[in-house]
């Protein structure tokens, strides 16, 4: 099973990306986890290590993809 | 069937996004079309109308999502 982690911060841009891209992933091949970094601040460093610079971002099997722009990761620390 | 159009220009950032995000979409729910704007320049205006500013970009049911950054759409005209 491949792993997909969608990091967001509850912003409108994040919600739109979650409802579209995160929900469009093939759940039979990807275990999709949605992480709200505003509520789970202890996971900001994990996102950072994966190369996430801003949210919303989707990390697919360890590779970060920034989707549009909602907020800098630095603003969530 | 939902519609997904992945616009790219053959750049390394585009190829990575195509191999990851475009291939991770659920093909049972999304008809996925891959468009190389460098080779199909007549479709640049279509991408522009959908709100695409740069590639790679994924348009899901008409809503544009810019994934990382490869090139400005203006550079492909």
Short mmCIF file of C-alpha atoms in Angstrom, two decimals:
data_model
loop_
_atom_site.label_atom_id
_atom_site.label_comp_id
_atom_site.label_asym_id
_atom_site.label_seq_id
_atom_site.Cartn_x
_atom_site.Cartn_y
_atom_site.Cartn_z
CA UNK A 1 0.00 0.00 0.00
CA UNK A 2 1.31 3.42 -0.93
CA UNK A 3 1.16 6.22 1.57
CA UNK A 4 -0.36 9.66 1.04
CA UNK A 5 -0.33 12.34 3.73
CA UNK A 6 -2.28 15.54 3.09
CA UNK A 7 -1.08 18.38 5.33
CA UNK A 8 -3.29 21.41 5.75
CA UNK A 9 -4.15 24.18 8.19
CA UNK A 10 -7.89 24.54 7.75
CA UNK A 11 -7.58 27.51 5.40
CA UNK A 12 -10.04 27.89 2.48
CA UNK A 13 -7.33 26.98 -0.07
CA UNK A 14 -6.55 23.90 2.05
CA UNK A 15 -10.16 22.80 2.30
CA UNK A 16 -10.67 23.13 -1.44
CA UNK A 17 -7.57 21.04 -2.15
CA UNK A 18 -8.62 18.45 0.41
CA UNK A 19 -12.10 18.11 -1.05
CA UNK A 20 -10.74 17.80 -4.56
CA UNK A 21 -7.28 16.25 -4.74
CA UNK A 22 -7.14 14.28 -1.47
CA UNK A 23 -10.57 12.82 -2.18
CA UNK A 24 -9.67 11.97 -5.78
CA UNK A 25 -6.84 9.62 -4.79
CA UNK A 26 -7.29 5.94 -5.37
CA UNK A 27 -7.98 4.55 -1.88
CA UNK A 28 -7.47 0.99 -3.07
CA UNK A 29 -3.79 1.84 -3.68
CA UNK A 30 -3.17 4.70 -1.24
CA UNK A 31 -3.62 4.86 2.51
CA UNK A 32 -4.63 8.52 2.81
CA UNK A 33 -4.05 10.43 6.03
CA UNK A 34 -5.29 14.00 6.54
CA UNK A 35 -3.25 16.05 9.02
CA UNK A 36 -4.39 19.46 10.31
CA UNK A 37 -1.12 21.08 11.33
CA UNK A 38 -2.88 23.84 13.23
CA UNK A 39 -4.37 21.23 15.55
CA UNK A 40 -1.43 18.83 15.48
CA UNK A 41 1.49 21.17 15.85
CA UNK A 42 3.79 18.35 16.95
CA UNK A 43 3.66 17.04 13.38
CA UNK A 44 4.98 20.26 11.80
CA UNK A 45 8.57 18.98 12.13
CA UNK A 46 7.59 15.71 10.43
CA UNK A 47 6.12 17.68 7.50
CA UNK A 48 9.23 19.85 7.40
CA UNK A 49 11.49 16.78 7.23
CA UNK A 50 9.44 15.52 4.28
CA UNK A 51 10.23 18.77 2.47
CA UNK A 52 6.92 20.55 3.00
CA UNK A 53 7.35 24.34 2.83
CA UNK A 54 3.71 25.43 2.74
CA UNK A 55 0.20 24.06 3.03
CA UNK A 56 -1.80 22.55 1.51
CA UNK A 57 0.72 19.87 0.58
CA UNK A 58 0.46 16.25 -0.35
CA UNK A 59 3.31 13.88 0.46
CA UNK A 60 3.13 10.81 -1.76
CA UNK A 61 5.47 8.03 -0.68
CA UNK A 62 7.76 10.61 0.88
CA UNK A 63 7.78 13.08 -2.03
CA UNK A 64 6.25 16.51 -1.25
CA UNK A 65 3.88 18.27 -3.64
CA UNK A 66 2.73 21.78 -2.81
CA UNK A 67 -0.78 22.42 -4.05
CA UNK A 68 -1.65 26.08 -4.66
CA UNK A 69 -0.74 28.17 -1.64
CA UNK A 70 -2.52 28.59 1.67
CA UNK A 71 0.11 29.36 4.30
CA UNK A 72 3.83 29.02 4.96
CA UNK A 73 4.78 26.17 7.24
CA UNK A 74 6.71 28.70 9.32
CA UNK A 75 3.43 30.42 10.22
CA UNK A 76 2.19 27.21 11.87
CA UNK A 77 5.03 26.75 14.34
CA UNK B 1 -17.53 10.39 -14.33
CA UNK B 2 -15.44 13.26 -12.98
CA UNK B 3 -12.89 14.90 -15.20
CA UNK B 4 -9.22 15.45 -14.42
CA UNK B 5 -6.84 17.20 -16.81
CA UNK B 6 -3.15 17.24 -15.96
CA UNK B 7 -1.32 20.02 -17.84
CA UNK B 8 2.45 19.86 -18.07
CA UNK B 9 5.37 20.90 -20.24
CA UNK B 10 7.70 17.94 -19.98
CA UNK B 11 9.89 19.58 -17.32
CA UNK B 12 11.40 17.44 -14.52
CA UNK B 13 9.02 18.94 -11.93
CA UNK B 14 6.12 18.15 -14.30
CA UNK B 15 7.22 14.55 -14.86
CA UNK B 16 7.56 13.93 -11.13
CA UNK B 17 4.08 15.31 -10.47
CA UNK B 18 2.63 13.28 -13.33
CA UNK B 19 4.18 10.04 -12.11
CA UNK B 20 2.98 10.66 -8.58
CA UNK B 21 -0.22 12.68 -8.38
CA UNK B 22 -1.76 12.06 -11.81
CA UNK B 23 -1.13 8.33 -11.43
CA UNK B 24 -2.54 8.26 -7.90
CA UNK B 25 -5.99 9.43 -8.97
CA UNK B 26 -8.86 7.00 -8.80
CA UNK B 27 -9.46 6.04 -12.44
CA UNK B 28 -12.77 4.42 -11.58
CA UNK B 29 -14.12 7.88 -10.68
CA UNK B 30 -11.94 10.20 -12.79
CA UNK B 31 -11.35 10.27 -16.53
CA UNK B 32 -7.73 11.44 -16.52
CA UNK B 33 -6.29 13.29 -19.49
CA UNK B 34 -2.59 14.24 -19.69
CA UNK B 35 -1.87 17.32 -21.85
CA UNK B 36 1.68 18.35 -22.85
CA UNK B 37 1.28 22.07 -23.51
CA UNK B 38 4.66 22.29 -25.21
CA UNK B 39 3.43 19.86 -27.86
CA UNK B 40 -0.20 21.01 -27.88
CA UNK B 41 0.16 24.76 -27.86
CA UNK B 42 -3.38 25.24 -29.12
CA UNK B 43 -4.59 24.05 -25.71
CA UNK B 44 -2.73 26.75 -23.74
CA UNK B 45 -5.73 29.09 -23.99
CA UNK B 46 -8.03 26.32 -22.69
CA UNK B 47 -5.74 25.86 -19.66
CA UNK B 48 -5.65 29.61 -19.15
CA UNK B 49 -9.46 29.81 -19.19
CA UNK B 50 -9.55 27.11 -16.49
CA UNK B 51 -7.37 29.36 -14.32
CA UNK B 52 -4.03 27.63 -14.86
CA UNK B 53 -1.12 30.03 -14.27
CA UNK B 54 1.78 27.58 -14.28
CA UNK B 55 2.59 23.94 -14.91
CA UNK B 56 2.35 21.30 -13.66
CA UNK B 57 -1.32 21.84 -12.86
CA UNK B 58 -4.25 19.56 -12.32
CA UNK B 59 -7.74 20.73 -13.21
CA UNK B 60 -10.34 18.69 -11.33
CA UNK B 61 -13.88 19.24 -12.53
CA UNK B 62 -12.89 22.71 -13.70
CA UNK B 63 -11.01 23.78 -10.56
CA UNK B 64 -7.28 24.43 -11.07
CA UNK B 65 -4.62 23.17 -8.65
CA UNK B 66 -1.01 24.21 -9.19
CA UNK B 67 1.39 21.51 -8.08
CA UNK B 68 4.88 22.72 -7.14
CA UNK B 69 6.27 24.94 -9.89
CA UNK B 70 7.77 24.01 -13.23
CA UNK B 71 7.12 26.88 -15.62
CA UNK B 72 4.83 29.85 -16.12
CA UNK B 73 2.06 29.32 -18.61
CA UNK B 74 3.21 32.53 -20.32
CA UNK B 75 6.50 30.81 -21.23
CA UNK B 76 4.60 28.21 -23.26
CA UNK B 77 2.76 30.57 -25.58
#
